[in-house]
Amino acid sequence: MLHTADLMQKSPPSLISLAGGVPNPNVFPFKKATVDVGYGTPIEIGEDLMKRALQYSASAGIPELLSWLKDFQRTLHDPPTANYSPEQGQMEVCVTTGSQEGLCKVFEMLINPGDNILLDAPTYPGTLAALRPLGCNIINIPSDQHGIIPKALKEILSAWSPEDVKNCSNHPPKFLYTIPNGCNPTGNSLTAERKKEIYQLARQYDFLIIEDDPYYFLQFEKPWAPTFLSMDVDGRVIRTDSFSKILSSGLRIGFLTGPKPLIDRVVLHIQVSTMHTSTFTQIMILQLLQQWGQKGFLEHIDRVVDFYRIQRDAMLTAADKWLKDLAEWYPPAAGMFLWIKVKGISDTQQLIMEKALKKEVLLVPGGAFNIDSSEPSSYVRASFSLSSPAQMDLAFKRLADLIKESL
């Protein structure tokens, strides 16, 4: 189908095609749509555009959206690879059905059973669930409130000699996975200095970096820390971005940026699985981004961050009020979560799963974010995205009562 589409683009208008295996959009019941937009004029999808929106499209994403995203990545990150040749690892972008699809396809592309991979747990359970069936060894890198500790990473890597790395013997690590901003669940963000050290170690030990950054646009302080993509002189960084936290989580749209040879392989996988992200979703997002431009988009980001900063501060106020002597936490630098260490309780699993519901408060026990989820954890994760300040206050009062009863 895709080869046919390529041929069609190069053909004269007089060509009669009997080749395409695509349905006729005239029989589809949806004819046009208007979508009202906050901070903008309504998006009009007329009859001709609707026919395109309801039709198959290219697996990498619709060309106009890809073009917008590439320009945006250049403006935002200025990747050294933007002007490389494809063989050198030229920056390429593809659209994915949420950044989760991109992540899973990258893992499946890179991992063979027995491979060693590096990550800093506690981390996103969706990542751990995607990695477990692939038969890799997950090596945990110690971290603190500023993310991965480079010294600890260096110590772990010292198990491999330069010869091991050169000859790919003894399974040197294939990649490092990290959520560098507002990590789910910890709220930790890597500093620029640490990123530079980690990137140098990646060069020395020749592993890729998977920069999973769904909370990049939810950083509370400016200037935003430089990304691994912005430092990538080798074409060894694969970056996932998501619109889920800022435009819509249900429209399922994200994008993958990385070296062209690897992104091309992901696109081949998309061709034989999901085929492409919903064309309608892409058209709708494209119309919005073209109307706003980069400036309007970043102004929207500022409004989103202002909202989440107020929410975070409300949760920190409630935590200070009720949990001061019962727990410890760091103010998150980005994201939607507060990671709370409960004093005097070695495992929060029973506390949350059995007792908390009776107190009418719900959090996520910390064990869910460990490589081995049965390993005890004294932490809980609280989200400040949806609750009002009054609800947060009441929830932490209930949590405080619960902790006191359990000690």
mmCIF file of C-alpha atoms in Angstrom:
data_model
loop_
_atom_site.group_PDB
_atom_site.id
_atom_site.type_symbol
_atom_site.label_atom_id
_atom_site.label_comp_id
_atom_site.label_asym_id
_atom_site.label_seq_id
_atom_site.Cartn_x
_atom_site.Cartn_y
_atom_site.Cartn_z
ATOM 1 C CA MET A 1 0.000 0.000 0.000
ATOM 2 C CA LEU A 2 2.773 2.435 0.950
ATOM 3 C CA HIS A 3 4.780 1.738 -2.215
ATOM 4 C CA THR A 4 1.623 2.456 -4.223
ATOM 5 C CA ALA A 5 1.223 5.784 -2.384
ATOM 6 C CA ASP A 6 4.829 6.728 -3.253
ATOM 7 C CA LEU A 7 4.244 5.941 -6.921
ATOM 8 C CA MET A 8 1.010 7.942 -6.939
ATOM 9 C CA GLN A 9 2.820 11.055 -5.682
ATOM 10 C CA LYS A 10 5.328 10.856 -8.558
ATOM 11 C CA SER A 11 2.724 10.165 -11.249
ATOM 12 C CA PRO A 12 1.073 12.605 -13.708
ATOM 13 C CA PRO A 13 -2.545 13.723 -12.982
ATOM 14 C CA SER A 14 -3.754 11.771 -16.030
ATOM 15 C CA LEU A 15 -2.797 8.440 -14.426
ATOM 16 C CA ILE A 16 -5.716 6.071 -13.727
ATOM 17 C CA SER A 17 -4.886 3.999 -10.689
ATOM 18 C CA LEU A 18 -6.464 0.609 -10.088
ATOM 19 C CA ALA A 19 -3.743 -0.227 -7.581
ATOM 20 C CA GLY A 20 -4.704 1.192 -4.193
ATOM 21 C CA GLY A 21 -6.304 -1.140 -1.657
ATOM 22 C CA VAL A 22 -7.996 1.747 0.134
ATOM 23 C CA PRO A 23 -11.731 2.242 0.788
ATOM 24 C CA ASN A 24 -13.660 5.062 -0.867
ATOM 25 C CA PRO A 25 -14.101 7.879 1.716
ATOM 26 C CA ASN A 26 -17.395 8.966 0.109
ATOM 27 C CA VAL A 27 -19.131 6.045 1.854
ATOM 28 C CA PHE A 28 -17.922 7.066 5.347
ATOM 29 C CA PRO A 29 -20.721 8.650 7.456
ATOM 30 C CA PHE A 30 -18.580 11.469 8.963
ATOM 31 C CA LYS A 31 -18.636 14.555 6.732
ATOM 32 C CA LYS A 32 -17.168 17.542 8.600
ATOM 33 C CA ALA A 33 -16.311 18.727 12.105
ATOM 34 C CA THR A 34 -15.726 21.876 14.121
ATOM 35 C CA VAL A 35 -13.678 21.697 17.318
ATOM 36 C CA ASP A 36 -13.773 24.643 19.714
ATOM 37 C CA VAL A 37 -10.358 25.525 21.127
ATOM 38 C CA GLY A 38 -9.350 27.281 24.332
ATOM 39 C CA TYR A 39 -7.002 30.180 23.442
ATOM 40 C CA GLY A 40 -7.603 29.969 19.696
ATOM 41 C CA THR A 41 -10.193 29.986 16.915
ATOM 42 C CA PRO A 42 -12.264 26.831 16.249
ATOM 43 C CA ILE A 43 -10.616 24.112 14.151
ATOM 44 C CA GLU A 44 -12.640 23.519 10.996
ATOM 45 C CA ILE A 45 -12.318 20.149 9.297
ATOM 46 C CA GLY A 46 -14.241 20.589 6.027
ATOM 47 C CA GLU A 47 -15.428 17.823 3.693
ATOM 48 C CA ASP A 48 -12.187 17.446 1.712
ATOM 49 C CA LEU A 49 -9.958 17.493 4.797
ATOM 50 C CA MET A 50 -12.343 15.081 6.543
ATOM 51 C CA LYS A 51 -11.946 12.585 3.667
ATOM 52 C CA ARG A 52 -8.197 12.711 4.224
ATOM 53 C CA ALA A 53 -8.584 12.497 8.020
ATOM 54 C CA LEU A 54 -10.648 9.300 7.710
ATOM 55 C CA GLN A 55 -8.241 7.613 5.284
ATOM 56 C CA TYR A 56 -5.073 5.542 5.688
ATOM 57 C CA SER A 57 -1.879 7.602 5.932
ATOM 58 C CA ALA A 58 1.903 7.110 6.009
ATOM 59 C CA SER A 59 3.252 4.994 8.856
ATOM 60 C CA ALA A 60 5.800 7.610 9.991
ATOM 61 C CA GLY A 61 3.089 10.274 10.334
ATOM 62 C CA ILE A 62 1.444 12.784 8.009
ATOM 63 C CA PRO A 63 4.154 14.867 6.234
ATOM 64 C CA GLU A 64 2.999 18.316 7.465
ATOM 65 C CA LEU A 65 2.937 17.198 11.129
ATOM 66 C CA LEU A 66 6.366 15.552 10.801
ATOM 67 C CA SER A 67 7.721 18.760 9.283
ATOM 68 C CA TRP A 68 6.294 20.846 12.170
ATOM 69 C CA LEU A 69 7.721 18.449 14.783
ATOM 70 C CA LYS A 70 11.178 18.363 13.164
ATOM 71 C CA ASP A 71 11.339 22.159 13.097
ATOM 72 C CA PHE A 72 10.176 22.266 16.714
ATOM 73 C CA GLN A 73 12.832 19.756 17.864
ATOM 74 C CA ARG A 74 15.513 21.799 16.076
ATOM 75 C CA THR A 75 14.332 25.022 17.747
ATOM 76 C CA LEU A 76 13.963 23.477 21.193
ATOM 77 C CA HIS A 77 16.969 21.128 21.373
ATOM 78 C CA ASP A 78 19.230 22.120 18.459
ATOM 79 C CA PRO A 79 20.490 18.501 18.120
ATOM 80 C CA PRO A 80 24.011 18.202 16.646
ATOM 81 C CA THR A 81 22.669 15.308 14.531
ATOM 82 C CA ALA A 82 20.144 17.530 12.680
ATOM 83 C CA ASN A 83 22.643 18.153 9.853
ATOM 84 C CA TYR A 84 24.334 14.722 9.799
ATOM 85 C CA SER A 85 24.000 12.280 6.917
ATOM 86 C CA PRO A 86 21.593 9.339 7.484
ATOM 87 C CA GLU A 87 24.572 6.966 7.919
ATOM 88 C CA GLN A 88 26.026 9.189 10.666
ATOM 89 C CA GLY A 89 22.747 9.038 12.600
ATOM 90 C CA GLN A 90 20.872 12.049 11.190
ATOM 91 C CA MET A 91 17.997 13.225 13.413
ATOM 92 C CA GLU A 92 14.689 11.691 12.326
ATOM 93 C CA VAL A 93 11.180 11.930 13.794
ATOM 94 C CA CYS A 94 8.147 9.651 13.620
ATOM 95 C CA VAL A 95 4.661 9.952 15.106
ATOM 96 C CA THR A 96 3.577 7.211 17.527
ATOM 97 C CA THR A 97 0.290 6.254 19.160
ATOM 98 C CA GLY A 98 1.309 7.822 22.465
ATOM 99 C CA SER A 99 4.947 7.705 23.544
ATOM 100 C CA GLN A 100 4.263 4.257 25.063
ATOM 101 C CA GLU A 101 4.006 2.729 21.567
ATOM 102 C CA GLY A 102 7.333 4.292 20.618
ATOM 103 C CA LEU A 103 8.980 2.985 23.789
ATOM 104 C CA CYS A 104 7.712 -0.578 23.351
ATOM 105 C CA LYS A 105 8.814 -0.703 19.726
ATOM 106 C CA VAL A 106 12.269 0.656 20.618
ATOM 107 C CA PHE A 107 12.650 -2.017 23.322
ATOM 108 C CA GLU A 108 11.559 -4.784 20.948
ATOM 109 C CA MET A 109 13.948 -3.500 18.270
ATOM 110 C CA LEU A 110 16.997 -3.328 20.548
ATOM 111 C CA ILE A 111 16.727 -6.130 23.100
ATOM 112 C CA ASN A 112 17.822 -9.740 22.649
ATOM 113 C CA PRO A 113 17.369 -12.255 25.490
ATOM 114 C CA GLY A 114 20.313 -12.015 27.888
ATOM 115 C CA ASP A 115 21.129 -8.367 27.092
ATOM 116 C CA ASN A 116 22.052 -6.076 29.968
ATOM 117 C CA ILE A 117 20.180 -2.803 30.203
ATOM 118 C CA LEU A 118 20.523 0.023 32.714
ATOM 119 C CA LEU A 119 17.774 2.031 34.407
ATOM 120 C CA ASP A 120 17.139 3.966 37.603
ATOM 121 C CA ALA A 121 14.333 2.368 39.613
ATOM 122 C CA PRO A 122 11.892 3.165 41.119
ATOM 123 C CA THR A 123 10.468 3.908 37.688
ATOM 124 C CA TYR A 124 7.337 3.822 35.543
ATOM 125 C CA PRO A 125 5.633 0.385 35.836
ATOM 126 C CA GLY A 126 4.657 0.477 32.127
ATOM 127 C CA THR A 127 8.363 0.408 31.231
ATOM 128 C CA LEU A 128 9.091 -2.505 33.572
ATOM 129 C CA ALA A 129 6.080 -4.431 32.192
ATOM 130 C CA ALA A 130 7.294 -3.864 28.614
ATOM 131 C CA LEU A 131 10.841 -5.006 29.448
ATOM 132 C CA ARG A 132 10.110 -8.152 31.498
ATOM 133 C CA PRO A 133 8.918 -10.447 28.658
ATOM 134 C CA LEU A 134 11.968 -9.559 26.519
ATOM 135 C CA GLY A 135 14.371 -11.580 28.688
ATOM 136 C CA CYS A 136 16.902 -8.832 29.457
ATOM 137 C CA ASN A 137 18.799 -8.329 32.703
ATOM 138 C CA ILE A 138 17.741 -5.037 34.272
ATOM 139 C CA ILE A 139 20.585 -3.412 36.208
ATOM 140 C CA ASN A 140 19.407 -0.767 38.675
ATOM 141 C CA ILE A 141 21.427 2.473 38.870
ATOM 142 C CA PRO A 142 21.286 4.248 42.253
ATOM 143 C CA SER A 143 19.684 7.698 42.167
ATOM 144 C CA ASP A 144 18.818 10.557 44.520
ATOM 145 C CA GLN A 145 16.601 13.666 44.277
ATOM 146 C CA HIS A 146 18.699 14.829 41.299
ATOM 147 C CA GLY A 147 18.274 11.571 39.334
ATOM 148 C CA ILE A 148 20.947 9.033 38.371
ATOM 149 C CA ILE A 149 24.195 9.328 40.343
ATOM 150 C CA PRO A 150 26.990 9.323 37.691
ATOM 151 C CA LYS A 151 29.583 8.004 40.168
ATOM 152 C CA ALA A 152 27.376 4.977 40.903
ATOM 153 C CA LEU A 153 26.820 4.426 37.156
ATOM 154 C CA LYS A 154 30.587 4.576 36.554
ATOM 155 C CA GLU A 155 31.158 1.989 39.291
ATOM 156 C CA ILE A 156 28.633 -0.422 37.737
ATOM 157 C CA LEU A 157 30.140 0.069 34.262
ATOM 158 C CA SER A 158 33.657 -0.685 35.529
ATOM 159 C CA ALA A 159 32.682 -4.389 35.422
ATOM 160 C CA TRP A 160 33.290 -4.196 31.636
ATOM 161 C CA SER A 161 36.754 -3.636 30.195
ATOM 162 C CA PRO A 162 37.442 -1.507 27.082
ATOM 163 C CA GLU A 163 38.050 -4.814 25.233
ATOM 164 C CA ASP A 164 34.598 -6.092 26.283
ATOM 165 C CA VAL A 165 33.051 -2.933 24.858
ATOM 166 C CA LYS A 166 35.108 -3.048 21.657
ATOM 167 C CA ASN A 167 34.376 -6.730 21.000
ATOM 168 C CA CYS A 168 30.841 -6.718 22.438
ATOM 169 C CA SER A 169 31.884 -9.581 24.724
ATOM 170 C CA ASN A 170 30.400 -10.294 28.178
ATOM 171 C CA HIS A 171 27.232 -8.415 27.236
ATOM 172 C CA PRO A 172 28.188 -4.779 27.805
ATOM 173 C CA PRO A 173 25.016 -2.751 28.490
ATOM 174 C CA LYS A 174 22.985 -2.058 25.365
ATOM 175 C CA PHE A 175 21.226 1.065 26.597
ATOM 176 C CA LEU A 176 20.408 3.259 29.564
ATOM 177 C CA TYR A 177 16.725 4.096 30.070
ATOM 178 C CA THR A 178 15.752 7.113 32.147
ATOM 179 C CA ILE A 179 12.889 9.574 32.723
ATOM 180 C CA PRO A 180 15.049 12.701 33.106
ATOM 181 C CA ASN A 181 12.377 15.204 34.194
ATOM 182 C CA GLY A 182 9.763 14.747 36.915
ATOM 183 C CA CYS A 183 10.351 11.008 36.967
ATOM 184 C CA ASN A 184 7.278 8.878 37.608
ATOM 185 C CA PRO A 185 7.074 8.175 40.590
ATOM 186 C CA THR A 186 9.904 10.084 42.298
ATOM 187 C CA GLY A 187 9.523 13.565 40.781
ATOM 188 C CA ASN A 188 13.346 13.629 40.410
ATOM 189 C CA SER A 189 14.966 15.601 37.583
ATOM 190 C CA LEU A 190 18.496 15.113 36.282
ATOM 191 C CA THR A 191 20.750 18.178 36.409
ATOM 192 C CA ALA A 192 22.565 19.416 33.278
ATOM 193 C CA GLU A 193 25.912 18.546 34.864
ATOM 194 C CA ARG A 194 24.898 14.949 35.540
ATOM 195 C CA LYS A 195 23.505 14.547 32.014
ATOM 196 C CA LYS A 196 26.870 15.592 30.572
ATOM 197 C CA GLU A 197 28.703 13.053 32.765
ATOM 198 C CA ILE A 198 26.236 10.297 31.827
ATOM 199 C CA TYR A 199 26.541 11.098 28.114
ATOM 200 C CA GLN A 200 30.352 10.846 28.346
ATOM 201 C CA LEU A 201 30.000 7.418 30.005
ATOM 202 C CA ALA A 202 27.647 6.368 27.172
ATOM 203 C CA ARG A 203 30.369 7.314 24.688
ATOM 204 C CA GLN A 204 33.058 5.511 26.682
ATOM 205 C CA TYR A 205 31.041 2.301 27.065
ATOM 206 C CA ASP A 206 29.206 2.667 23.728
ATOM 207 C CA PHE A 207 25.603 2.285 24.892
ATOM 208 C CA LEU A 208 22.463 4.082 23.687
ATOM 209 C CA ILE A 209 20.412 6.440 25.873
ATOM 210 C CA ILE A 210 16.625 6.179 25.824
ATOM 211 C CA GLU A 211 15.400 9.580 26.997
ATOM 212 C CA ASP A 212 11.760 9.010 27.982
ATOM 213 C CA ASP A 213 10.546 12.551 28.632
ATOM 214 C CA PRO A 214 6.732 12.776 28.996
ATOM 215 C CA TYR A 215 7.075 15.446 31.714
ATOM 216 C CA TYR A 216 9.548 17.647 29.799
ATOM 217 C CA PHE A 217 6.828 20.262 29.295
ATOM 218 C CA LEU A 218 5.858 20.120 33.002
ATOM 219 C CA GLN A 219 9.096 21.573 34.422
ATOM 220 C CA PHE A 220 8.400 24.127 37.131
ATOM 221 C CA GLU A 221 11.591 26.180 36.861
ATOM 222 C CA LYS A 222 13.146 27.914 33.855
ATOM 223 C CA PRO A 223 15.512 27.654 32.094
ATOM 224 C CA TRP A 224 14.688 24.018 31.340
ATOM 225 C CA ALA A 225 17.660 21.684 31.673
ATOM 226 C CA PRO A 226 19.320 20.761 28.342
ATOM 227 C CA THR A 227 18.253 17.356 27.026
ATOM 228 C CA PHE A 228 20.388 14.344 26.119
ATOM 229 C CA LEU A 229 19.195 14.952 22.529
ATOM 230 C CA SER A 230 20.803 18.403 22.617
ATOM 231 C CA MET A 231 24.164 16.817 23.577
ATOM 232 C CA ASP A 232 24.015 13.925 21.109
ATOM 233 C CA VAL A 233 27.067 14.199 18.855
ATOM 234 C CA ASP A 234 27.089 10.443 18.076
ATOM 235 C CA GLY A 235 23.467 9.633 17.210
ATOM 236 C CA ARG A 236 23.103 7.452 20.323
ATOM 237 C CA VAL A 237 20.018 9.096 21.891
ATOM 238 C CA ILE A 238 16.443 7.973 21.221
ATOM 239 C CA ARG A 239 13.988 10.435 22.707
ATOM 240 C CA THR A 240 10.256 9.980 23.342
ATOM 241 C CA ASP A 241 7.971 13.005 23.628
ATOM 242 C CA SER A 242 4.308 12.981 24.550
ATOM 243 C CA PHE A 243 1.333 15.282 24.028
ATOM 244 C CA SER A 244 -0.613 13.302 26.653
ATOM 245 C CA LYS A 245 -0.006 15.659 29.585
ATOM 246 C CA ILE A 246 -0.501 18.892 27.623
ATOM 247 C CA LEU A 247 -2.943 18.393 24.701
ATOM 248 C CA SER A 248 -4.806 15.125 25.377
ATOM 249 C CA SER A 249 -4.075 11.739 26.908
ATOM 250 C CA GLY A 250 -6.967 10.048 25.080
ATOM 251 C CA LEU A 251 -6.049 11.133 21.545
ATOM 252 C CA ARG A 252 -2.955 8.881 21.903
ATOM 253 C CA ILE A 253 -0.253 10.869 20.163
ATOM 254 C CA GLY A 254 3.453 11.109 20.855
ATOM 255 C CA PHE A 255 6.618 11.276 18.794
ATOM 256 C CA LEU A 256 9.992 9.611 18.655
ATOM 257 C CA THR A 257 13.228 11.441 17.787
ATOM 258 C CA GLY A 258 16.515 9.662 17.138
ATOM 259 C CA PRO A 259 19.062 8.467 14.573
ATOM 260 C CA LYS A 260 17.426 7.828 11.197
ATOM 261 C CA PRO A 261 18.577 4.168 10.814
ATOM 262 C CA LEU A 262 16.828 3.274 14.095
ATOM 263 C CA ILE A 263 13.704 5.402 13.584
ATOM 264 C CA ASP A 264 13.299 3.849 10.099
ATOM 265 C CA ARG A 265 13.239 0.403 11.739
ATOM 266 C CA VAL A 266 10.556 1.515 14.201
ATOM 267 C CA VAL A 267 8.479 2.799 11.258
ATOM 268 C CA LEU A 268 8.751 -0.648 9.609
ATOM 269 C CA HIS A 269 7.365 -2.170 12.834
ATOM 270 C CA ILE A 270 4.515 0.390 12.878
ATOM 271 C CA GLN A 271 3.698 -0.591 9.253
ATOM 272 C CA VAL A 272 3.018 -4.191 10.283
ATOM 273 C CA SER A 273 1.306 -3.509 13.625
ATOM 274 C CA THR A 274 -0.768 -0.353 14.145
ATOM 275 C CA MET A 275 -0.061 0.810 10.528
ATOM 276 C CA HIS A 276 -0.123 4.452 11.664
ATOM 277 C CA THR A 277 -1.416 6.755 14.390
ATOM 278 C CA SER A 278 -5.027 7.852 13.760
ATOM 279 C CA THR A 279 -5.021 10.222 10.774
ATOM 280 C CA PHE A 280 -7.934 12.149 12.305
ATOM 281 C CA THR A 281 -5.949 12.708 15.517
ATOM 282 C CA GLN A 282 -2.911 13.872 13.541
ATOM 283 C CA ILE A 283 -4.983 16.274 11.384
ATOM 284 C CA MET A 284 -6.654 17.744 14.472
ATOM 285 C CA ILE A 285 -3.329 18.239 16.303
ATOM 286 C CA LEU A 286 -1.719 19.644 13.137
ATOM 287 C CA GLN A 287 -4.507 22.210 12.670
ATOM 288 C CA LEU A 288 -3.993 23.368 16.266
ATOM 289 C CA LEU A 289 -0.181 23.540 16.019
ATOM 290 C CA GLN A 290 -0.304 25.406 12.705
ATOM 291 C CA GLN A 291 -2.788 27.905 14.172
ATOM 292 C CA TRP A 292 -0.728 28.452 17.338
ATOM 293 C CA GLY A 293 2.764 28.207 15.832
ATOM 294 C CA GLN A 294 5.702 27.377 18.111
ATOM 295 C CA LYS A 295 5.146 30.596 20.108
ATOM 296 C CA GLY A 296 1.466 29.850 20.774
ATOM 297 C CA PHE A 297 2.266 26.247 21.683
ATOM 298 C CA LEU A 298 4.894 27.340 24.232
ATOM 299 C CA GLU A 299 2.443 29.908 25.662
ATOM 300 C CA HIS A 300 -0.006 27.020 26.167
ATOM 301 C CA ILE A 301 2.767 25.076 27.930
ATOM 302 C CA ASP A 302 3.291 28.040 30.299
ATOM 303 C CA ARG A 303 -0.419 27.981 31.211
ATOM 304 C CA VAL A 304 -0.304 24.214 31.842
ATOM 305 C CA VAL A 305 2.825 24.564 34.020
ATOM 306 C CA ASP A 306 1.218 27.403 36.015
ATOM 307 C CA PHE A 307 -1.730 25.118 36.791
ATOM 308 C CA TYR A 308 0.457 22.197 37.904
ATOM 309 C CA ARG A 309 2.745 24.455 39.953
ATOM 310 C CA ILE A 310 -0.271 25.676 41.970
ATOM 311 C CA GLN A 311 -1.392 22.037 42.395
ATOM 312 C CA ARG A 312 2.096 20.944 43.516
ATOM 313 C CA ASP A 313 2.336 23.798 46.013
ATOM 314 C CA ALA A 314 -1.102 22.938 47.434
ATOM 315 C CA MET A 315 0.020 19.321 47.958
ATOM 316 C CA LEU A 316 3.285 20.433 49.605
ATOM 317 C CA THR A 317 1.285 22.708 51.933
ATOM 318 C CA ALA A 318 -0.992 19.797 52.897
ATOM 319 C CA ALA A 319 2.030 17.507 53.390
ATOM 320 C CA ASP A 320 3.764 20.073 55.646
ATOM 321 C CA LYS A 321 0.575 20.442 57.667
ATOM 322 C CA TRP A 322 -0.216 16.757 58.267
ATOM 323 C CA LEU A 323 2.839 14.585 57.514
ATOM 324 C CA LYS A 324 5.794 16.604 58.854
ATOM 325 C CA ASP A 325 6.824 14.180 61.617
ATOM 326 C CA LEU A 326 5.503 11.044 59.912
ATOM 327 C CA ALA A 327 7.164 11.135 56.476
ATOM 328 C CA GLU A 328 9.861 12.657 54.261
ATOM 329 C CA TRP A 329 9.724 14.044 50.710
ATOM 330 C CA TYR A 330 11.463 16.358 48.244
ATOM 331 C CA PRO A 331 9.521 19.037 46.320
ATOM 332 C CA PRO A 332 9.243 17.667 42.738
ATOM 333 C CA ALA A 333 11.009 19.759 40.063
ATOM 334 C CA ALA A 334 8.598 18.615 37.345
ATOM 335 C CA GLY A 335 5.709 16.263 36.660
ATOM 336 C CA MET A 336 2.571 15.368 38.618
ATOM 337 C CA PHE A 337 3.758 13.310 41.588
ATOM 338 C CA LEU A 338 4.958 13.574 45.175
ATOM 339 C CA TRP A 339 7.083 10.622 46.362
ATOM 340 C CA ILE A 340 6.625 10.178 50.094
ATOM 341 C CA LYS A 341 8.792 8.037 52.408
ATOM 342 C CA VAL A 342 6.750 6.911 55.399
ATOM 343 C CA LYS A 343 8.842 6.735 58.570
ATOM 344 C CA GLY A 344 8.699 3.585 60.677
ATOM 345 C CA ILE A 345 6.900 1.468 58.049
ATOM 346 C CA SER A 346 9.136 -0.865 56.029
ATOM 347 C CA ASP A 347 6.476 -1.815 53.472
ATOM 348 C CA THR A 348 3.470 0.317 52.478
ATOM 349 C CA GLN A 349 1.761 -2.437 50.434
ATOM 350 C CA GLN A 350 -0.607 -3.624 53.183
ATOM 351 C CA LEU A 351 -1.054 -0.099 54.550
ATOM 352 C CA ILE A 352 -2.416 1.143 51.213
ATOM 353 C CA MET A 353 -4.080 -1.911 49.684
ATOM 354 C CA GLU A 354 -5.960 -2.978 52.821
ATOM 355 C CA LYS A 355 -6.213 -0.170 55.364
ATOM 356 C CA ALA A 356 -6.205 3.013 53.265
ATOM 357 C CA LEU A 357 -9.453 2.219 51.448
ATOM 358 C CA LYS A 358 -11.237 1.957 54.821
ATOM 359 C CA LYS A 359 -9.967 5.472 55.600
ATOM 360 C CA GLU A 360 -11.225 6.603 52.180
ATOM 361 C CA VAL A 361 -7.837 7.638 50.822
ATOM 362 C CA LEU A 362 -5.914 6.025 47.974
ATOM 363 C CA LEU A 363 -2.254 6.274 46.962
ATOM 364 C CA VAL A 364 0.054 3.905 45.073
ATOM 365 C CA PRO A 365 2.383 1.757 47.225
ATOM 366 C CA GLY A 366 6.043 2.212 46.281
ATOM 367 C CA GLY A 367 6.672 -1.477 45.508
ATOM 368 C CA ALA A 368 4.779 -1.104 42.198
ATOM 369 C CA PHE A 369 7.710 0.942 40.851
ATOM 370 C CA ASN A 370 10.505 -1.475 41.793
ATOM 371 C CA ILE A 371 12.168 -3.873 39.344
ATOM 372 C CA ASP A 372 10.969 -6.651 41.664
ATOM 373 C CA SER A 373 7.516 -5.470 42.727
ATOM 374 C CA SER A 374 7.481 -7.891 45.691
ATOM 375 C CA GLU A 375 10.470 -6.076 47.218
ATOM 376 C CA PRO A 376 9.327 -4.058 50.287
ATOM 377 C CA SER A 377 9.108 -0.277 49.913
ATOM 378 C CA SER A 378 8.501 2.374 52.559
ATOM 379 C CA TYR A 379 7.269 4.832 49.901
ATOM 380 C CA VAL A 380 3.897 5.891 48.505
ATOM 381 C CA ARG A 381 3.154 7.962 45.389
ATOM 382 C CA ALA A 382 0.603 10.779 45.528
ATOM 383 C CA SER A 383 -0.625 12.516 42.363
ATOM 384 C CA PHE A 384 -1.560 16.210 42.456
ATOM 385 C CA SER A 385 -3.073 16.413 38.949
ATOM 386 C CA LEU A 386 -6.795 15.983 39.667
ATOM 387 C CA SER A 387 -7.600 16.733 43.328
ATOM 388 C CA SER A 388 -8.545 20.155 44.664
ATOM 389 C CA PRO A 389 -6.416 21.716 47.464
ATOM 390 C CA ALA A 390 -9.241 20.924 49.930
ATOM 391 C CA GLN A 391 -9.275 17.261 48.836
ATOM 392 C CA MET A 392 -5.463 17.033 49.155
ATOM 393 C CA ASP A 393 -5.681 18.468 52.672
ATOM 394 C CA LEU A 394 -8.334 15.961 53.736
ATOM 395 C CA ALA A 395 -6.524 13.054 52.021
ATOM 396 C CA PHE A 396 -3.261 13.779 53.885
ATOM 397 C CA LYS A 397 -5.135 14.145 57.180
ATOM 398 C CA ARG A 398 -6.600 10.661 56.575
ATOM 399 C CA LEU A 399 -3.151 9.325 55.588
ATOM 400 C CA ALA A 400 -1.639 10.819 58.760
ATOM 401 C CA ASP A 401 -4.297 9.116 60.916
ATOM 402 C CA LEU A 402 -3.640 5.848 59.110
ATOM 403 C CA ILE A 403 0.161 6.044 59.639
ATOM 404 C CA LYS A 404 -0.261 6.863 63.332
ATOM 405 C CA GLU A 405 -2.570 3.850 63.807
ATOM 406 C CA SER A 406 -0.108 1.566 62.023
ATOM 407 C CA LEU A 407 3.011 2.508 63.987
#
